[in-house]
Amino acid sequence: MSKSIDNNEFNVSINTRQMTFEDIDEVIELQSKCFPGMEPWERAHLESHLKMFPRGQVVVEFEGEIIGSCSSLIINFDEYDDRHTWDSITNNGYITNHNDHGHNLYGIEVMVHPEYRGMKVGARLYEARREIAYELNLKSIIIGGRIPNYHEYSDELTPREYVQGVIKHRIKDPVLTFQLMNDFTLMRINPNYLNDDVKSMKYATLMEWNNPDYIARSNVHFKTSEPVRICTVNYMMRKINSFEEFANQIEYFIDVAYDADSDFIVFPELLTTQLMSFDEQSNPAESIRKLTTYTSQYIEMFNQFAMKYNINIIGGSHFVEEGEDIYNISYLFRRDGSIEKQYKIHVTPNERKWWGVSPGNGVEVFDTDCGKIAIQICYDSEFPEMARIATEKGAKIIFTPFSTEDRQSYLRVKYCCMARAIENQIYTVTSGTCGNLPQTENMDIQYSASAIYSPSDYGFARDGIVGETGENLEMVAIGEIDLEVLRRGRENGTVRHLRDRRHDVYNVTHNQ
């Protein structure tokens, strides 16, 4: 009698899944095997892909080894030049131009391990992209395809003649033939698409697959405007007698912002130090420890106001005790009741000297119903790497609560925030404290004006100032910014800082 066969001996595992950060090194190694001689991904590229659009990054895994990978982003394709290059459509490989509200999935990379070609790994990756298009109701998938066999025919055929030969099955191209078999149709041929693609002679075939299940979202295909209204408070510090009095002052400004239909209201750094004005502690370190006991009341108050007035609140900053350490933390209170926080990363000499403040580490970017935003507290605005990291993570607005005691300190924050807006083609918003707290050490004098800044180019506010309060006056500045104008400026502005950065010369990395 023959021995029964155990099917488990023949089991293998192959699956298609979303890429993770743990896969990055293996994907980079795979790329070097798939495209020898071409410039591979850097880790920063793939990290950016996963931060901007994790759903669009896919791998195929066989017996625990990654044997295929593809990367994609969403765009409104009609907003790009007909003769675009790979660098322009991917923002130099970082896909920071990914648009969650776009209509087209753009595929920027597909690779299959040479030893596993013939296992229909590419078909699995293309099917994964189609699933994304179905799931997100995207109009089409567009790819800039290589024609790697063209170099063998370039002496006798133009790119158009070569492509027509492939379409009519007279010539076989490993990429174009595969794309045609997967129902992609030719749109046009782009020259100088990928500079290091020697085999394709730098040409690419622009191909499109149309989603048969696509349902048009409206008759208007592209946004003409995406306005966000912001109210920033220049807050007067003065003696108060209770937390309730503090809450009444805060609610007054929020009510003003609500009446103006604002999407955000911004309060200054160290806002809650006003509570120290009725504190009997004489030692600054003891006063700060006492101040941290108001943390729950502070969070509950702002969270209730955000929901009550249907507004997103940047709640200034507050000293919070965590373990043995004191941190300067700014909170985002969303109008849906959710809360986020950003630690101050660069601590000033005064904060260390008087209050023993510890620095945070992470540069956070938060999703809101008005796009991605970041918070950078006072001194953090004076380090350009901070804004660059936030921008690369997708932030469109950086809020800077600050507290400064004299004019030159205030001007440092102002000029740096204006510079950050220009360098990163981003909006920046400041909110500061004026007035004085005579009995409170290190908060006795204040100097500020609060403002909303824009990039300096056509389409933006004159002088790059959307709105600004007077100096040392308690008042608000209310202004409307437009995220669609920002997007257009990044694409077609007089200068294009984000596109023109020399990643081959310098880069900014974030260690967290």
Coordinates of C-alpha atoms in Angstrom, one line a residue:
M1 CA 0.0 0.0 0.0
S2 CA 1.4 3.4 -0.9
K3 CA 2.0 6.0 1.7
S4 CA -0.6 8.8 1.9
I5 CA 0.7 12.2 0.8
D6 CA 0.7 15.0 3.3
N7 CA -0.4 18.1 1.4
N8 CA 1.2 20.3 3.9
E9 CA 4.6 19.3 2.5
F10 CA 3.7 21.2 -0.7
N11 CA 2.1 24.3 0.9
V12 CA 3.6 27.6 -0.1
S13 CA 2.7 31.2 0.9
I14 CA 2.3 34.1 -1.5
N15 CA 0.3 37.1 -0.6
T16 CA -0.2 40.7 -1.6
R17 CA -0.3 43.3 1.2
Q18 CA 0.3 46.9 2.0
M19 CA 4.0 47.9 2.5
T20 CA 5.2 48.7 6.0
F21 CA 8.2 50.7 7.3
E22 CA 9.8 47.3 8.3
D23 CA 9.8 46.4 4.5
I24 CA 11.8 49.4 3.4
D25 CA 15.3 48.0 3.4
E26 CA 14.2 44.8 1.6
V27 CA 12.3 46.9 -1.1
I28 CA 15.5 49.0 -1.7
E29 CA 17.5 45.8 -2.1
L30 CA 14.8 44.4 -4.5
Q31 CA 15.1 47.5 -6.6
S32 CA 18.8 47.1 -7.0
K33 CA 18.2 43.6 -8.4
C34 CA 15.4 44.7 -10.7
F35 CA 17.0 47.8 -12.1
P36 CA 20.8 47.5 -12.0
G37 CA 22.5 50.7 -13.1
M38 CA 19.5 52.9 -12.2
E39 CA 19.4 55.2 -9.2
P40 CA 17.5 53.3 -6.4
W41 CA 15.1 54.6 -3.8
E42 CA 16.5 56.2 -0.7
R43 CA 14.9 55.3 2.6
A44 CA 13.6 58.8 2.9
H45 CA 11.6 58.3 -0.3
L46 CA 9.8 55.2 0.9
E47 CA 9.2 56.6 4.3
S48 CA 7.6 59.6 2.7
H49 CA 5.4 57.3 0.5
L50 CA 4.1 55.5 3.6
K51 CA 3.4 58.7 5.4
M52 CA 1.7 60.4 2.5
F53 CA -0.3 57.5 1.0
P54 CA 0.2 54.1 2.8
R55 CA -2.7 52.5 0.9
G56 CA -0.9 53.0 -2.4
Q57 CA 2.3 51.2 -1.5
V58 CA 2.0 47.4 -2.1
V59 CA 4.3 44.4 -1.9
V60 CA 4.0 40.8 -2.9
E61 CA 5.6 38.3 -0.4
F62 CA 6.5 34.7 -1.2
E63 CA 7.6 32.5 1.6
G64 CA 8.5 35.5 3.7
E65 CA 10.5 37.2 1.0
I66 CA 9.4 40.3 -0.8
I67 CA 9.5 39.5 -4.5
G68 CA 7.5 42.4 -5.9
S69 CA 6.5 46.0 -5.1
C70 CA 4.7 49.0 -6.5
S71 CA 4.3 52.6 -5.4
S72 CA 1.5 55.0 -6.3
L73 CA -0.1 58.4 -5.5
I74 CA -3.3 60.2 -6.2
I75 CA -3.4 63.3 -8.3
N76 CA -5.7 65.4 -10.5
F77 CA -3.9 64.5 -13.7
D78 CA -5.2 67.4 -15.8
E79 CA -3.4 69.8 -13.5
Y80 CA 0.0 68.6 -14.7
D81 CA 1.9 69.4 -17.9
D82 CA 1.4 67.1 -20.8
R83 CA 5.1 66.6 -21.1
H84 CA 5.7 66.1 -17.4
T85 CA 8.7 64.1 -16.1
W86 CA 8.9 61.4 -13.4
D87 CA 10.5 64.0 -11.1
S88 CA 7.7 66.5 -11.5
I89 CA 4.8 64.0 -11.1
T90 CA 6.4 62.5 -8.0
N91 CA 7.8 65.7 -6.4
N92 CA 11.3 64.3 -6.8
G93 CA 10.2 60.9 -5.6
Y94 CA 8.7 62.0 -2.3
I95 CA 5.1 62.2 -3.5
T96 CA 4.4 65.2 -1.2
N97 CA 2.1 66.4 -3.9
H98 CA -0.3 63.4 -3.2
N99 CA -3.9 64.7 -3.2
D100 CA -6.4 62.7 -1.2
H101 CA -9.2 64.4 -3.2
G102 CA -7.7 63.7 -6.6
H103 CA -9.3 61.7 -9.4
N104 CA -6.5 59.6 -10.7
L105 CA -4.2 57.0 -9.3
Y106 CA -0.7 57.5 -10.7
G107 CA 1.7 54.5 -10.7
I108 CA 5.3 55.5 -10.3
E109 CA 7.1 52.2 -9.8
V110 CA 6.5 48.4 -10.4
M111 CA 9.2 45.9 -9.8
V112 CA 9.4 42.1 -9.8
H113 CA 12.4 40.0 -8.6
P114 CA 14.2 38.6 -11.7
E115 CA 14.1 35.0 -10.3
Y116 CA 10.3 35.1 -9.9
R117 CA 9.2 36.5 -13.2
G118 CA 6.7 34.2 -14.7
M119 CA 4.7 33.8 -11.4
K120 CA 2.4 36.6 -12.5
V121 CA 3.7 38.8 -9.7
G122 CA 3.2 41.9 -11.9
A123 CA -0.4 40.9 -12.5
R124 CA -1.0 40.8 -8.7
L125 CA 0.4 44.3 -8.3
Y126 CA -1.7 45.7 -11.1
E127 CA -4.8 44.0 -9.6
A128 CA -3.9 45.6 -6.3
R129 CA -3.9 49.0 -8.0
R130 CA -7.2 48.3 -9.6
E131 CA -8.6 47.4 -6.1
I132 CA -7.4 50.8 -4.8
A133 CA -9.2 52.5 -7.8
Y134 CA -12.4 50.6 -7.1
E135 CA -12.2 51.2 -3.3
L136 CA -11.5 55.0 -3.6
N137 CA -13.7 55.6 -6.6
L138 CA -10.9 56.9 -8.7
K139 CA -11.5 57.7 -12.4
S140 CA -8.5 56.0 -13.8
I141 CA -5.0 54.6 -13.2
I142 CA -2.2 56.3 -15.1
I143 CA 1.4 55.1 -15.5
G144 CA 4.5 56.4 -17.2
G145 CA 5.8 53.1 -18.5
R146 CA 9.3 52.2 -19.5
I147 CA 10.1 50.8 -23.0
P148 CA 13.3 49.0 -22.0
N149 CA 13.8 47.2 -25.4
Y150 CA 13.7 50.5 -27.4
H151 CA 17.5 50.9 -27.2
E152 CA 17.8 47.9 -29.5
Y153 CA 15.7 49.6 -32.2
S154 CA 16.5 53.3 -31.7
D155 CA 18.8 53.5 -34.7
E156 CA 16.0 52.4 -37.1
L157 CA 12.7 53.4 -35.4
T158 CA 11.4 56.5 -33.8
P159 CA 9.8 56.0 -30.3
R160 CA 6.3 56.3 -32.0
E161 CA 7.2 53.6 -34.6
Y162 CA 8.6 51.3 -31.9
V163 CA 5.4 51.7 -29.8
Q164 CA 3.2 51.0 -32.8
G165 CA 5.3 47.9 -33.5
V166 CA 4.6 46.7 -30.0
I167 CA 0.9 47.5 -30.2
K168 CA 0.7 45.5 -33.5
H169 CA 2.6 42.6 -31.9
R170 CA 5.5 42.9 -34.3
I171 CA 7.8 43.8 -31.4
K172 CA 7.7 42.5 -27.9
D173 CA 8.6 44.8 -25.0
P174 CA 8.6 43.3 -21.5
V175 CA 6.9 46.4 -20.0
L176 CA 4.6 47.8 -22.7
T177 CA 3.4 44.4 -23.9
F178 CA 2.4 43.6 -20.3
Q179 CA 0.6 46.9 -19.8
L180 CA -1.4 46.4 -23.1
M181 CA -2.4 42.9 -21.9
N182 CA -3.7 44.5 -18.7
D183 CA -6.1 46.8 -20.6
F184 CA -4.0 49.9 -20.5
T185 CA -4.3 52.2 -23.5
L186 CA -1.7 54.6 -24.9
M187 CA -2.2 58.3 -24.2
R188 CA 1.1 59.7 -25.5
I189 CA 4.9 59.3 -25.4
N190 CA 6.9 61.6 -23.1
P191 CA 10.5 62.4 -23.8
N192 CA 13.1 62.9 -21.0
Y193 CA 10.8 61.1 -18.5
L194 CA 13.4 59.3 -16.4
N195 CA 16.9 60.6 -16.9
D196 CA 18.7 57.4 -15.8
D197 CA 16.5 55.0 -17.9
V198 CA 19.2 54.4 -20.6
K199 CA 17.5 51.4 -22.0
S200 CA 14.3 53.4 -22.8
M201 CA 16.4 56.2 -24.1
K202 CA 14.6 58.4 -21.4
Y203 CA 11.2 57.9 -23.2
A204 CA 8.1 56.7 -21.4
T205 CA 4.7 55.6 -22.7
L206 CA 1.9 57.3 -20.8
M207 CA -0.8 54.7 -20.3
E208 CA -4.3 54.8 -18.8
W209 CA -6.8 52.2 -17.5
N210 CA -10.3 53.6 -17.0
N211 CA -12.3 52.4 -14.0
P212 CA -15.6 51.0 -15.3
D213 CA -17.2 51.5 -11.9
Y214 CA -16.2 55.1 -11.5
I215 CA -19.1 57.4 -10.3
A216 CA -18.5 61.1 -11.0
R217 CA -18.6 63.0 -7.7
S218 CA -20.0 66.2 -9.2
N219 CA -20.2 68.2 -12.4
V220 CA -17.2 70.2 -11.1
H221 CA -14.1 68.2 -11.5
F222 CA -11.5 70.4 -10.0
K223 CA -11.6 72.8 -7.0
T224 CA -11.3 76.5 -7.8
S225 CA -10.9 77.3 -4.1
E226 CA -10.3 75.6 -0.8
P227 CA -10.6 78.4 1.8
V228 CA -9.7 78.1 5.4
R229 CA -10.6 80.9 7.8
I230 CA -8.3 81.5 10.8
C231 CA -8.6 83.7 13.8
T232 CA -5.4 84.4 15.7
V233 CA -5.4 86.0 19.2
N234 CA -3.0 88.6 20.5
Y235 CA -3.7 87.9 24.1
M236 CA -3.3 90.4 27.0
M237 CA -1.7 88.9 30.1
R238 CA -3.2 90.4 33.2
K239 CA -3.9 89.4 36.8
I240 CA -6.9 87.2 37.4
N241 CA -8.4 85.7 40.5
S242 CA -9.7 82.2 39.4
F243 CA -9.7 79.6 36.8
E244 CA -13.3 80.5 36.0
E245 CA -12.2 84.1 35.2
F246 CA -9.5 82.6 32.8
A247 CA -12.1 80.4 31.1
N248 CA -14.4 83.4 30.6
Q249 CA -11.7 85.3 28.8
I250 CA -10.9 82.3 26.6
E251 CA -14.5 81.8 25.7
Y252 CA -15.0 85.4 24.7
F253 CA -12.3 85.1 22.0
I254 CA -13.7 81.7 20.8
D255 CA -17.1 83.3 20.5
V256 CA -15.6 86.1 18.4
A257 CA -14.0 83.5 16.1
Y258 CA -17.2 81.6 15.9
D259 CA -19.2 84.7 14.9
A260 CA -16.6 85.2 12.1
D261 CA -17.2 81.5 10.8
S262 CA -13.6 80.7 11.6
D263 CA -12.2 77.1 11.1
F264 CA -9.4 77.6 13.5
I265 CA -8.6 79.9 16.5
V266 CA -5.1 80.1 17.8
F267 CA -4.0 81.0 21.3
P268 CA -0.4 81.9 22.4
E269 CA 2.4 79.9 24.1
L270 CA 2.4 79.8 27.9
L271 CA -1.2 80.9 27.9
T272 CA -2.0 79.2 31.2
T273 CA 0.8 81.0 33.1
Q274 CA -1.8 83.6 33.6
L275 CA -3.1 81.2 36.3
M276 CA 0.1 81.9 38.3
S277 CA -1.1 85.4 38.9
F278 CA -3.3 84.2 41.8
D279 CA -0.8 81.6 42.9
E280 CA 0.9 82.2 46.3
Q281 CA 4.0 80.2 45.5
S282 CA 7.1 82.4 45.4
N283 CA 9.5 79.9 43.9
P284 CA 9.2 79.6 40.0
A285 CA 9.9 75.9 40.1
E286 CA 7.2 75.4 42.7
S287 CA 4.8 77.6 40.7
I288 CA 5.2 75.5 37.6
R289 CA 4.6 72.3 39.5
K290 CA 1.4 73.9 40.8
L291 CA 0.4 75.0 37.4
T292 CA 0.6 71.5 36.0
T293 CA -2.2 70.5 38.4
Y294 CA -4.6 72.5 36.1
T295 CA -3.9 70.2 33.1
S296 CA -7.2 68.3 33.3
Q297 CA -9.2 71.4 33.7
Y298 CA -7.4 73.1 30.8
I299 CA -7.9 70.1 28.5
E300 CA -11.6 69.7 29.4
M301 CA -12.3 73.4 29.0
F302 CA -10.8 73.7 25.5
N303 CA -12.3 70.4 24.4
Q304 CA -15.8 71.5 25.4
F305 CA -15.3 74.9 23.7
A306 CA -14.1 73.2 20.5
M307 CA -17.3 71.1 20.3
K308 CA -19.7 73.8 21.6
Y309 CA -18.5 76.4 19.0
N310 CA -17.7 73.9 16.2
I311 CA -14.2 75.2 15.8
N312 CA -10.7 73.7 15.8
I313 CA -8.6 75.2 18.6
I314 CA -4.8 75.5 18.9
G315 CA -4.9 75.9 22.7
G316 CA -1.7 77.9 23.1
S317 CA 0.6 75.9 25.3
H318 CA 0.6 74.6 28.8
F319 CA 3.2 73.0 31.2
V320 CA 2.5 69.3 31.7
E321 CA 4.2 67.0 34.2
E322 CA 4.9 63.6 32.9
G323 CA 6.9 61.4 35.3
E324 CA 9.6 63.6 36.8
D325 CA 9.7 65.9 33.8
I326 CA 7.9 69.1 32.9
Y327 CA 7.1 69.6 29.2
N328 CA 5.8 72.6 27.2
I329 CA 3.0 71.2 25.2
S330 CA 0.6 72.7 22.6
Y331 CA -2.7 70.9 22.1
L332 CA -5.0 70.7 19.0
F333 CA -8.6 70.4 20.0
R334 CA -10.6 69.4 17.0
R335 CA -14.2 70.3 16.7
D336 CA -15.2 66.6 16.6
G337 CA -13.9 66.2 20.1
S338 CA -10.6 64.5 19.3
I339 CA -7.3 65.9 20.8
E340 CA -3.7 65.9 19.7
K341 CA -0.5 67.3 21.2
Q342 CA 2.9 68.6 20.1
Y343 CA 5.8 68.9 22.5
K344 CA 8.1 71.9 22.3
I345 CA 11.4 70.5 20.9
H346 CA 13.8 73.3 21.4
V347 CA 13.8 74.6 25.0
T348 CA 15.0 78.2 25.6
P349 CA 17.7 79.0 28.2
N350 CA 15.1 80.8 30.2
E351 CA 12.8 77.8 30.3
R352 CA 15.6 75.6 31.5
K353 CA 16.8 78.2 34.1
W354 CA 13.5 79.2 35.6
W355 CA 11.3 76.2 35.2
G356 CA 13.4 73.1 34.4
V357 CA 11.5 72.4 31.2
S358 CA 12.5 69.2 29.2
P359 CA 12.5 69.0 25.4
G360 CA 10.2 66.8 23.3
N361 CA 11.4 64.8 20.3
G362 CA 8.7 64.2 17.6
V363 CA 7.7 66.5 14.8
E364 CA 4.0 65.8 14.4
V365 CA 1.6 66.5 11.5
F366 CA -2.1 66.3 12.3
D367 CA -5.1 65.6 10.0
T368 CA -8.0 68.1 10.3
D369 CA -11.1 68.7 8.3
C370 CA -9.2 71.6 6.7
G371 CA -6.1 69.6 5.7
K372 CA -2.9 68.6 7.4
I373 CA -1.4 71.0 9.9
A374 CA 1.6 71.2 12.3
I375 CA 2.2 73.1 15.5
Q376 CA 5.7 74.5 16.3
I377 CA 6.0 76.3 19.6
C378 CA 7.9 79.7 19.6
Y379 CA 11.6 78.8 19.5
D380 CA 11.0 75.8 17.3
S381 CA 10.1 78.2 14.5
E382 CA 13.6 79.5 14.5
F383 CA 15.0 76.1 13.3
P384 CA 14.2 75.7 9.6
E385 CA 14.6 71.9 9.7
M386 CA 11.4 71.8 11.8
A387 CA 9.2 73.4 9.1
R388 CA 10.9 71.4 6.4
I389 CA 10.1 68.1 8.1
A390 CA 6.5 69.1 8.7
T391 CA 6.1 70.1 5.1
E392 CA 7.5 66.8 3.9
K393 CA 5.0 65.1 6.1
G394 CA 2.2 67.0 4.2
A395 CA 1.5 70.0 6.4
K396 CA -0.1 73.0 4.6
I397 CA -0.4 75.3 7.7
I398 CA 2.1 75.7 10.6
F399 CA 0.7 77.3 13.8
T400 CA 3.2 78.9 16.1
P401 CA 2.0 79.9 19.5
F402 CA 4.7 82.1 21.1
S403 CA 5.6 84.3 24.1
T404 CA 8.3 86.9 24.0
E405 CA 9.3 89.6 26.4
D406 CA 10.8 92.3 24.1
R407 CA 10.7 93.6 20.5
Q408 CA 13.8 91.8 19.2
S409 CA 12.6 88.5 20.5
Y410 CA 9.2 89.0 18.9
L411 CA 10.8 90.0 15.6
R412 CA 12.9 86.8 15.6
V413 CA 9.7 84.8 15.7
K414 CA 8.0 87.0 13.1
Y415 CA 10.8 87.0 10.6
C416 CA 11.5 83.3 11.0
C417 CA 7.8 82.4 10.4
M418 CA 7.7 84.6 7.3
A419 CA 10.8 82.8 6.1
R420 CA 9.4 79.4 6.8
A421 CA 6.3 80.3 4.7
I422 CA 8.5 81.3 1.8
E423 CA 11.0 78.4 2.0
N424 CA 8.3 75.7 2.3
Q425 CA 5.5 77.3 0.3
I426 CA 3.2 77.0 3.3
Y427 CA 1.0 79.2 5.4
T428 CA 2.2 80.1 8.9
V429 CA 0.2 81.6 11.8
T430 CA 1.5 83.2 15.0
S431 CA -0.2 84.0 18.2
G432 CA 1.5 85.9 21.0
T433 CA 1.1 87.4 24.5
C434 CA 1.3 91.1 25.4
G435 CA 0.6 92.9 28.7
N436 CA 2.3 91.9 31.9
L437 CA 2.1 89.8 35.0
P438 CA 4.0 91.9 37.6
Q439 CA 4.1 89.3 40.4
T440 CA 5.0 86.4 38.1
E441 CA 8.8 85.8 37.6
N442 CA 9.9 85.3 34.0
M443 CA 6.4 86.3 32.8
D444 CA 6.4 89.9 34.0
I445 CA 6.7 91.7 30.6
Q446 CA 5.4 90.7 27.2
Y447 CA 5.7 92.0 23.6
S448 CA 3.9 90.7 20.6
A449 CA 1.8 91.1 17.5
S450 CA 0.0 88.0 16.0
A451 CA -0.4 87.3 12.3
I452 CA -1.2 85.0 9.4
Y453 CA 1.6 84.7 6.8
S454 CA 1.7 83.3 3.3
P455 CA 4.3 82.6 0.6
S456 CA 5.4 85.6 -1.3
D457 CA 4.3 85.2 -4.9
Y458 CA 1.4 86.1 -7.2
G459 CA -1.9 84.9 -5.9
F460 CA -1.0 85.4 -2.3
A461 CA -1.4 88.3 0.1
R462 CA 0.5 91.5 -0.6
D463 CA 3.7 91.5 1.5
G464 CA 3.0 87.9 2.4
I465 CA 0.7 89.1 5.3
V466 CA -2.8 87.8 5.2
G467 CA -3.7 89.4 8.5
E468 CA -1.9 91.1 11.4
T469 CA -2.8 92.6 14.8
G470 CA -1.3 95.8 16.2
E471 CA 1.8 95.5 18.5
N472 CA 1.0 95.1 22.2
L473 CA -2.8 95.4 21.7
E474 CA -5.3 92.8 22.8
M475 CA -7.1 92.0 19.6
V476 CA -7.6 89.3 16.9
A477 CA -6.6 89.1 13.3
I478 CA -9.0 87.1 11.1
G479 CA -7.9 86.1 7.6
E480 CA -8.8 83.5 4.9
I481 CA -6.2 81.4 3.3
D482 CA -6.7 79.2 0.3
L483 CA -5.2 75.7 0.1
E484 CA -5.9 75.4 -3.6
V485 CA -4.0 78.6 -4.3
L486 CA -1.1 77.1 -2.3
R487 CA -1.2 73.9 -4.4
R488 CA -1.1 75.9 -7.6
G489 CA 1.7 78.0 -6.3
R490 CA 3.7 74.8 -5.5
E491 CA 3.1 73.5 -9.0
N492 CA 3.4 76.7 -11.1
G493 CA 4.7 79.5 -9.0
T494 CA 7.4 82.0 -10.0
V495 CA 9.7 80.0 -7.8
R496 CA 9.1 76.4 -6.7
H497 CA 11.1 75.8 -3.5
L498 CA 9.7 72.3 -2.9
R499 CA 10.4 71.1 -6.4
D500 CA 13.8 72.7 -6.8
R501 CA 15.5 71.5 -3.7
R502 CA 18.8 69.7 -4.4
H503 CA 18.3 66.3 -2.7
D504 CA 21.5 65.3 -4.4
V505 CA 23.4 67.9 -2.4
Y506 CA 21.5 68.0 0.9
N507 CA 18.7 66.4 2.8
V508 CA 16.8 66.7 6.1
T509 CA 16.1 63.6 8.1
H510 CA 14.0 63.1 11.2
N511 CA 15.2 60.6 13.7
Q512 CA 11.9 59.8 15.3

